[in-house]
mmCIF file of C-alpha atoms in Angstrom:
data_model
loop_
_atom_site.group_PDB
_atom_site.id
_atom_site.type_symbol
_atom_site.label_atom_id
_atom_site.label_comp_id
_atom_site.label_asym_id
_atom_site.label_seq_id
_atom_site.Cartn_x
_atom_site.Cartn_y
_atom_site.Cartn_z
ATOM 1 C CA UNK D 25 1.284 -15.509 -15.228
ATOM 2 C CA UNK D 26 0.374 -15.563 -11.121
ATOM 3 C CA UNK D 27 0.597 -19.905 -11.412
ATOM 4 C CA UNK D 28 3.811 -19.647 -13.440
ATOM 5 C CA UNK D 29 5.641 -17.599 -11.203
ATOM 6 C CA UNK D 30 4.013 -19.975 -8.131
ATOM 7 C CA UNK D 31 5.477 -22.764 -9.477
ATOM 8 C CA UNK D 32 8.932 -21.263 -10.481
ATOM 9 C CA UNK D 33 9.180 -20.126 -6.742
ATOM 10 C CA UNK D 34 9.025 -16.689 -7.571
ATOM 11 C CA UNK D 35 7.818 -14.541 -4.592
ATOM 12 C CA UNK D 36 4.509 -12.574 -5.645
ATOM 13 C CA UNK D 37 3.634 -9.330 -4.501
ATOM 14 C CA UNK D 38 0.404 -7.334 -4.813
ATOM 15 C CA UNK D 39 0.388 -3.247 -4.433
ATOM 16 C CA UNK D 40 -2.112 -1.104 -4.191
ATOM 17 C CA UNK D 41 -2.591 2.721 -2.857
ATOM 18 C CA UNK D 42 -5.562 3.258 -0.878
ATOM 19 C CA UNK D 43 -8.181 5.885 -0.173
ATOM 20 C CA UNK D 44 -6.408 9.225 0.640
ATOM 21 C CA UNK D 45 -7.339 10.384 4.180
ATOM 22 C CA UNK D 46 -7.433 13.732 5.536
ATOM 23 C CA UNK D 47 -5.100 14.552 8.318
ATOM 24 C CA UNK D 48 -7.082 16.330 11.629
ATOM 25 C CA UNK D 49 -9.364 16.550 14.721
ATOM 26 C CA UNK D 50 -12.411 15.142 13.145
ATOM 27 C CA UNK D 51 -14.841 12.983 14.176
ATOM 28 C CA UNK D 52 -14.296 9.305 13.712
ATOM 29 C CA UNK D 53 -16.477 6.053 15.041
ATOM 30 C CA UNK D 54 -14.756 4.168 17.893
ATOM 31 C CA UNK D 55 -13.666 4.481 21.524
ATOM 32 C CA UNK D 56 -11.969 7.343 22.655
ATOM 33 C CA UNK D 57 -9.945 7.279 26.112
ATOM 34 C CA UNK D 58 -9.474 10.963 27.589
ATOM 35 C CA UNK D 59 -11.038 12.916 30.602
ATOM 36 C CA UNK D 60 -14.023 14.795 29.250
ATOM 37 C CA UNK D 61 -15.099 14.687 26.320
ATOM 38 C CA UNK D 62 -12.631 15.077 22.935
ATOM 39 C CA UNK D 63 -13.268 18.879 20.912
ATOM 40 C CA UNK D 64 -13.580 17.302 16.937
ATOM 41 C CA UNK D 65 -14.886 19.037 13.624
ATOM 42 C CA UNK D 66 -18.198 16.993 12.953
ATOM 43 C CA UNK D 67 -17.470 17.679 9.492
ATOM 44 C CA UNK D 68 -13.987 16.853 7.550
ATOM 45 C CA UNK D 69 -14.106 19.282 4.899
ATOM 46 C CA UNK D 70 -10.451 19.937 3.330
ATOM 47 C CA UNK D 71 -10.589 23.477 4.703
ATOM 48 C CA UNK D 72 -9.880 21.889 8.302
ATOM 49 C CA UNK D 73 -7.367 19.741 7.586
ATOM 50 C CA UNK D 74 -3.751 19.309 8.736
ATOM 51 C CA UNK D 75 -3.244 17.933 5.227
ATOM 52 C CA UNK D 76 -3.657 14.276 3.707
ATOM 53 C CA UNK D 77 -2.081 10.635 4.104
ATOM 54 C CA UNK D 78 -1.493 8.046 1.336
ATOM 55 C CA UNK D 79 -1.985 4.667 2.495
ATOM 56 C CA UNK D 80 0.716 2.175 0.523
ATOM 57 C CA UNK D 81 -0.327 -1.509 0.821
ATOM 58 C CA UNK D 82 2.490 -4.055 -0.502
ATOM 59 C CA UNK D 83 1.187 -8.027 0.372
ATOM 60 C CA UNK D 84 2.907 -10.701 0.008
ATOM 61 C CA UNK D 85 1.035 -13.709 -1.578
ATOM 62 C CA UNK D 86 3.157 -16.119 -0.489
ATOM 63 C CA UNK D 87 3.427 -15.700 3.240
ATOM 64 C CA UNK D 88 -0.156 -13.844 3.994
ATOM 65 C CA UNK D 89 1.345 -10.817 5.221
ATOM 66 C CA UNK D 90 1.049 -7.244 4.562
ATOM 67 C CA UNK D 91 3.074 -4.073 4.761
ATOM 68 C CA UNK D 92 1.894 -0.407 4.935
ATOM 69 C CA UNK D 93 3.416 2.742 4.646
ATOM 70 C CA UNK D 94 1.937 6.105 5.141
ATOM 71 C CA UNK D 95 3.398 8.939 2.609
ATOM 72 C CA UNK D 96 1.725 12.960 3.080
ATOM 73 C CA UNK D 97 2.972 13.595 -0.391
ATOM 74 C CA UNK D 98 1.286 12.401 -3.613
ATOM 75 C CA UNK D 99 0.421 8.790 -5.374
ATOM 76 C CA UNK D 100 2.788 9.137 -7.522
ATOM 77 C CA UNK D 101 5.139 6.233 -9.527
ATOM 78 C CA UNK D 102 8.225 7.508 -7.492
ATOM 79 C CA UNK D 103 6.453 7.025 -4.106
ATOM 80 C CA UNK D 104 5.103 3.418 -4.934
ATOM 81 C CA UNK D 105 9.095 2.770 -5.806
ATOM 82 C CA UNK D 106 10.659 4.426 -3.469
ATOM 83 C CA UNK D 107 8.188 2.214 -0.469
ATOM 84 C CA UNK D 108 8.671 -0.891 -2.242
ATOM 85 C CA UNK D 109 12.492 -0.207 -1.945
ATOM 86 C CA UNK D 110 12.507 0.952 2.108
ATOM 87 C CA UNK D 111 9.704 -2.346 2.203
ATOM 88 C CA UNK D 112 12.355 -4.458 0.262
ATOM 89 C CA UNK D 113 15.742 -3.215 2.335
ATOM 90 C CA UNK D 114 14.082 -3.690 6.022
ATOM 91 C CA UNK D 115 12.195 -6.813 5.636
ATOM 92 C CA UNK D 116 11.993 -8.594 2.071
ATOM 93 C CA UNK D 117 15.833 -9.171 0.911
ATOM 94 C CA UNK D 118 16.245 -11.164 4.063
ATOM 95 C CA UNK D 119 12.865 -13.142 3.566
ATOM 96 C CA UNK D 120 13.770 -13.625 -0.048
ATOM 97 C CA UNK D 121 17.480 -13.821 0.067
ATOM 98 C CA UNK D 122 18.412 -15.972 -3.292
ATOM 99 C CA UNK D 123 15.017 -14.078 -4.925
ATOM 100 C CA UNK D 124 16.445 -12.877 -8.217
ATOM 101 C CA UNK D 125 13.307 -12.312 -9.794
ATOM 102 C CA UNK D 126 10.146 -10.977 -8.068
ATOM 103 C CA UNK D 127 6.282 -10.448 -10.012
ATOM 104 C CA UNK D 128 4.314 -7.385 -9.042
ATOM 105 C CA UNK D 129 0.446 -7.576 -8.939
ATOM 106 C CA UNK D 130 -1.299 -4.653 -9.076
ATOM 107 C CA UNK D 131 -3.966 -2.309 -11.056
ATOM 108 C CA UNK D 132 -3.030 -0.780 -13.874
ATOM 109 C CA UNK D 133 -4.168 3.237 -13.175
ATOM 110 C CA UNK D 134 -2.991 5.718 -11.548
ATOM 111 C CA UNK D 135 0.889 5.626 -10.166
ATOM 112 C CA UNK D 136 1.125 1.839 -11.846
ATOM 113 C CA UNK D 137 -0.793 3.050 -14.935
ATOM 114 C CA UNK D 138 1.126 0.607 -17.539
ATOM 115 C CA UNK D 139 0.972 3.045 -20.422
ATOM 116 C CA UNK D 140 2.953 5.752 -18.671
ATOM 117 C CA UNK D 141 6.859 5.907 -19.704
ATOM 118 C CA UNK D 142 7.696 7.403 -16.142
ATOM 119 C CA UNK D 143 6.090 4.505 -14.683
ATOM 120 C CA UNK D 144 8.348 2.197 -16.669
ATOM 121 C CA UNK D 145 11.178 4.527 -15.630
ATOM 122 C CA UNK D 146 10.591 4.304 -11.993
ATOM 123 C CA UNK D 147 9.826 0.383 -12.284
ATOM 124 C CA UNK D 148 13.580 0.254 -13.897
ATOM 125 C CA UNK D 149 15.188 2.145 -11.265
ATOM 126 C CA UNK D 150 13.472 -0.130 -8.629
ATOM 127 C CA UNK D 151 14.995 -3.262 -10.472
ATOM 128 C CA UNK D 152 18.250 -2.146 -10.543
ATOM 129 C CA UNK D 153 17.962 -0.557 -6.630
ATOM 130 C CA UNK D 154 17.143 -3.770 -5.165
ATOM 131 C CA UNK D 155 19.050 -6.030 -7.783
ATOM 132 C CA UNK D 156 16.202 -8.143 -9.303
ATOM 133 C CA UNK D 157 14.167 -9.021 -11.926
ATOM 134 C CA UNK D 158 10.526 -7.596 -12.262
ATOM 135 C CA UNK D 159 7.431 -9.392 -13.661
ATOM 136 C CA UNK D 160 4.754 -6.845 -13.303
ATOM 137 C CA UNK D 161 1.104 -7.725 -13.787
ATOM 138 C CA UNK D 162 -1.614 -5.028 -14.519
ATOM 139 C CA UNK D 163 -4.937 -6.430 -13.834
ATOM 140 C CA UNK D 164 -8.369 -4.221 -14.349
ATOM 141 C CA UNK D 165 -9.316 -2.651 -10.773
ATOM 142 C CA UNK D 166 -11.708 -5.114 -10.177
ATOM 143 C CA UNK D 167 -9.912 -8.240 -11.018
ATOM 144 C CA UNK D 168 -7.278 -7.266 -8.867
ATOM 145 C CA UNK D 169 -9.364 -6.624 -5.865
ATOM 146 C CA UNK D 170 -10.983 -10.139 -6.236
ATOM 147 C CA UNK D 171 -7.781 -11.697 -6.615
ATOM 148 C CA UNK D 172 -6.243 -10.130 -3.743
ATOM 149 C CA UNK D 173 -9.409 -10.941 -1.420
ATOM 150 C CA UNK D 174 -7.194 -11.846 1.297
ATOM 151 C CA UNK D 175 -5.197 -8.270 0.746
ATOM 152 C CA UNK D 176 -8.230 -6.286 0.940
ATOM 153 C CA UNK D 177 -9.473 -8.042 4.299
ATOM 154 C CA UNK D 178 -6.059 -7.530 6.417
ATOM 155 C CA UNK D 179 -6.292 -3.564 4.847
ATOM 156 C CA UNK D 180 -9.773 -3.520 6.129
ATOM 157 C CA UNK D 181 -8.884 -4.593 9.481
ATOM 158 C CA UNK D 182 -5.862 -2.642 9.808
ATOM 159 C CA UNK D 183 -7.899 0.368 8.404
ATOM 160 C CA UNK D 184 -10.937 -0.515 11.381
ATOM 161 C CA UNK D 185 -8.095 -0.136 13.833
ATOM 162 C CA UNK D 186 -6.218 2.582 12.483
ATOM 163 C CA UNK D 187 -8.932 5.319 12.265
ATOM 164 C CA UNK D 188 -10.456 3.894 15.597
ATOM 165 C CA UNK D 189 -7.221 6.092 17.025
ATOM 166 C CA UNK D 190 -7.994 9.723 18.148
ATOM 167 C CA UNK D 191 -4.819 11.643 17.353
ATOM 168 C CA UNK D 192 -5.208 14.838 19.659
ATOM 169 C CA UNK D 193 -3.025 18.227 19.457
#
């Protein structure tokens, strides 16, 4: 299906939602630029956190590039929609301006579980939102991940950089 929709033109995206991450002044490997030395729980047990972020990855095959968004609410089929929409209105439309069709790699658990009616639900609202066509492709986890090898290494990256940051109160 991924070859077809190369050869039609059609832009390709993969999604995924990654590890949730707890919110607070814990401990974390990197560099940390203060005077003295930073006060951090050792341990990042749930008890001491500020609450959680949800890591949305949307890449775009085509063009090697990624976009993340950062929810504090739940995985849910709703969020995964409603970022692929913001994604689609401040960057995407204008990319992919005569796109009326786009295909939609991802796993197929949790919030993109292909079984689940609100899934379809929320995948129908997106198509009509943004005004195309969607070919959505559930691979098995691991299938996925080895397809989207390039995906994985810019999240990994980004990720090495992002908790490298000391958020302080």
């Amino acid at each position: 299906m991924r070859s077809e929709c190369e050869t039609y033109g059609i832009p390709i995206f993969s999604i995924d939602t990654k590890k949730k991450e707890m919110i607070g002044n814990f401990k974390r490997q990197g560099t940390v630029s203060c005077k003295g030395k930073p006060k951090a729980y050792d341990h990042d047990f749930k008890s001491f956190s500020d609450g959680i972020i949800v890591p949305y990855g949307i890449y775009d095959v085509g063009a090697n590039t990624g976009y993340l968004t950062l929810g504090v609410s739940h995985d849910t089929a709703e969020f995964v929609c409603d970022n692929f929409i913001h994604i689609w209105q401040q960057f995407l439309q204008w990319k992919y301006p005569n796109a009326h069709t786009i295909c939609i790699l991802c796993d197929g658990g949790g919030s993109n579980a292909c079984s689940h009616h609100i899934v379809k639900q929320a995948l129908m609202k997106l198509a009509s939102t943004i005004g195309v066509n969607i070919i959505m492709v559930h691979y098995p986890s691991i299938l996925l991940q080895i397809q989207s090898y390039r995906a994985l290494h810019v999240w990994t990256n980004f990720k090495k950089l992002e908790w490298r940051t000391t958020l302080v109160h």
